[in-house]
PDB file of C-alpha atoms in Angstrom:
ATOM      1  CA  UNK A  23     -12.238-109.740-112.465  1.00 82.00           C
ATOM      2  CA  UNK A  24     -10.280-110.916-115.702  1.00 83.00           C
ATOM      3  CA  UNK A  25      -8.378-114.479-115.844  1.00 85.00           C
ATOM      4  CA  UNK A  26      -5.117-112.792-114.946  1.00 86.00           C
ATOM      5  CA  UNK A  27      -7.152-111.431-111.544  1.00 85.00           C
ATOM      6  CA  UNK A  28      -8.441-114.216-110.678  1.00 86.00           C
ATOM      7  CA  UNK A  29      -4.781-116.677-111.022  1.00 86.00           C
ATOM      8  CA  UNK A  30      -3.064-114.290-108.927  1.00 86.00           C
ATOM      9  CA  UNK A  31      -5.433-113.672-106.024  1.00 85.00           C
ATOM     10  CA  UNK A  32      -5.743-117.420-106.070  1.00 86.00           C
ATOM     11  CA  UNK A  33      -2.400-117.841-105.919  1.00 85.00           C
ATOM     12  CA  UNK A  34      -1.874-115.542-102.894  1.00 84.00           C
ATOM     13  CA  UNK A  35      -4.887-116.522-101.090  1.00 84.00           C
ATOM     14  CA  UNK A  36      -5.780-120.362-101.487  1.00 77.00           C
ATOM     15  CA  UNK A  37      -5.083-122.005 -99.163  1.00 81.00           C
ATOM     16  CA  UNK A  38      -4.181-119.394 -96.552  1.00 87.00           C
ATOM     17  CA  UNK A  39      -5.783-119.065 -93.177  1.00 88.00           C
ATOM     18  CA  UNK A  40      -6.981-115.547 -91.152  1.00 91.00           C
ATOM     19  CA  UNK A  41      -9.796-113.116 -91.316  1.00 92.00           C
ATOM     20  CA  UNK A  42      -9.308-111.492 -94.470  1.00 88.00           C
ATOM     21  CA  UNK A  43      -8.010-114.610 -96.391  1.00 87.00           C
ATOM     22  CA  UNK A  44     -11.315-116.572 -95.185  1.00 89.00           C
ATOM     23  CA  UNK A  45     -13.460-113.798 -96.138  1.00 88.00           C
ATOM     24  CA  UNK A  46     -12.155-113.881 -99.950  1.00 87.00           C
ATOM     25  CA  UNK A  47     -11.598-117.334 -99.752  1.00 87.00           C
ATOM     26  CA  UNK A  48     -15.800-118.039 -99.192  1.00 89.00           C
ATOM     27  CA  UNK A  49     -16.529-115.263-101.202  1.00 90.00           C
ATOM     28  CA  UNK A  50     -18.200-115.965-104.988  1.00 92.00           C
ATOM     29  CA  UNK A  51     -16.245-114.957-107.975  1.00 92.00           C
ATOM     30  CA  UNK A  52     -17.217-113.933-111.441  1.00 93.00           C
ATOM     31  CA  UNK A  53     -14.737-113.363-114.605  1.00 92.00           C
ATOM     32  CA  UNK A  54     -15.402-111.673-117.292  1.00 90.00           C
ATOM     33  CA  UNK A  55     -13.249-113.536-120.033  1.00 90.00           C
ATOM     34  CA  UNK A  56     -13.522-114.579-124.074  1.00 88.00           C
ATOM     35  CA  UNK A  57     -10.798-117.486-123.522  1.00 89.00           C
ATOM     36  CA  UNK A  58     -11.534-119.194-119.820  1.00 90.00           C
ATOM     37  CA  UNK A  59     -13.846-122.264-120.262  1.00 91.00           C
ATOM     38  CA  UNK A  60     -16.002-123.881-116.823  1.00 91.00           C
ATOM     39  CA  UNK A  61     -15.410-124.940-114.981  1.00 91.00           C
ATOM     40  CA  UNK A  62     -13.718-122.739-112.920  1.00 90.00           C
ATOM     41  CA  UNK A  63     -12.279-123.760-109.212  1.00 88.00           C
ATOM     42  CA  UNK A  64     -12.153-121.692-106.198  1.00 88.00           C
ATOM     43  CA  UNK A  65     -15.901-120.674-106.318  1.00 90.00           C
ATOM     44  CA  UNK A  66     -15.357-118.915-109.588  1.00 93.00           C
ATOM     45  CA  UNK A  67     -18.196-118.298-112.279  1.00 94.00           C
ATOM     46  CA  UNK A  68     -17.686-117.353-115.815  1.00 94.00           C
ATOM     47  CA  UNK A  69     -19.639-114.581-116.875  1.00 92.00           C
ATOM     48  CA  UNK A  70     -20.749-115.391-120.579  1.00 88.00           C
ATOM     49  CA  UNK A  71     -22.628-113.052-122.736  1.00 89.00           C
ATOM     50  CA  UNK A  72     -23.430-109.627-122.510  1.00 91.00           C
ATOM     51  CA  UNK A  73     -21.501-108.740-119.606  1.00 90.00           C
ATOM     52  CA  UNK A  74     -23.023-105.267-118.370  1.00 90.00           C
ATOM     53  CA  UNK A  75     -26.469-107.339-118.366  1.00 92.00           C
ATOM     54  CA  UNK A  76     -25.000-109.968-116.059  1.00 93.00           C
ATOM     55  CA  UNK A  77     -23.963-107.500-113.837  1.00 89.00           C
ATOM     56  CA  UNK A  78     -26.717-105.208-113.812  1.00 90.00           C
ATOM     57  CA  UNK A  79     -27.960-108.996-113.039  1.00 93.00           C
ATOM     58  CA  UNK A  80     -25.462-109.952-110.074  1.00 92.00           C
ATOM     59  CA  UNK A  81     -26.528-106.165-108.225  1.00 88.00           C
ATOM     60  CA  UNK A  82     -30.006-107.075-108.343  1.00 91.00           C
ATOM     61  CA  UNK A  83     -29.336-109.988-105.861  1.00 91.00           C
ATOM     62  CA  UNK A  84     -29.733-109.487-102.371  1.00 91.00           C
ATOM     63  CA  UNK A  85     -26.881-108.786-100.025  1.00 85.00           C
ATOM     64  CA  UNK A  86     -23.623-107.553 -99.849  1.00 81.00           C
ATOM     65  CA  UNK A  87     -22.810-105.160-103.159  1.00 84.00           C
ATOM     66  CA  UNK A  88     -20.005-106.393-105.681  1.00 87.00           C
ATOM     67  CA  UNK A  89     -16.307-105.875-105.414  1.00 85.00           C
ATOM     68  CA  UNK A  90     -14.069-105.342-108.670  1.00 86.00           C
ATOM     69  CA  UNK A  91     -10.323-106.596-108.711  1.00 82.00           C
ATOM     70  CA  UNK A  92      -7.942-105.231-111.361  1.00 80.00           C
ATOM     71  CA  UNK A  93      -8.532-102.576-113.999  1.00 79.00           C
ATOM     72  CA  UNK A  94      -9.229-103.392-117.496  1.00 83.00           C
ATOM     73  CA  UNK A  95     -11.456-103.923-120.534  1.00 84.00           C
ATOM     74  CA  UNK A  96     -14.269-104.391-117.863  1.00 84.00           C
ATOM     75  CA  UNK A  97     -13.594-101.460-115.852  1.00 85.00           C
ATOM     76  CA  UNK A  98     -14.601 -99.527-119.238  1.00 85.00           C
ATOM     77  CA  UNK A  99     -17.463-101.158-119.977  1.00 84.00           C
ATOM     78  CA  UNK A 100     -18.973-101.287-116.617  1.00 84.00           C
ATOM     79  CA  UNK A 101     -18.162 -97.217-116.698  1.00 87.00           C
ATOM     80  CA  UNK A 102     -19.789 -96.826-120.281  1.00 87.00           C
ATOM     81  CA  UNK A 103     -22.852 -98.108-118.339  1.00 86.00           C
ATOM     82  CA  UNK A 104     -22.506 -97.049-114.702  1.00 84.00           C
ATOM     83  CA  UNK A 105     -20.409 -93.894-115.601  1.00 83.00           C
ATOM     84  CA  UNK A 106     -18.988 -91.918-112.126  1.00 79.00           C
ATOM     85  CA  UNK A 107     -20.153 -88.946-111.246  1.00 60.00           C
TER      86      UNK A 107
END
């Protein structure tokens, strides 16, 4: 997710209580941003350097698969190297 992703599903969701709001809440987070400096709160992780690497990186881990909020500057790289279809 970009910065912008990241302030406004915090602001929604910190804080709040329930299944689905837990389940983000615990979740890990990674941005992919030039201006953001660590650290970052609500278990976020700044992903620095070559981006596609870190997550061809992040997949490689074991257990659940990664989920991408909002559509941007990452969504094209990460289809110029994971292109659909």
């Amino acid at each position: 997710m970009g910065p912008e992703d990241l302030r406004t599903l915090r602001q929604g969701l910190a804080g709040q209580e329930g299944k689905d709001a837990d389940r983000i809440n615990s979740m890990p987070k990674y941005v992919a941003s030039r201006t953001m400096k660590e650290p970052l709160q609500w278990n976020a992780t700044l992903i620095k350097g070559d981006v596609a690497e870190e997550i061809r990186q992040l997949k490689q881990k074991p257990g659940k698969g990664l989920l991408q909020y909002g559509v941007g500057e990452l969504t094209h790289t990460m289809l110029q190297v994971w292109p659909c279809g």
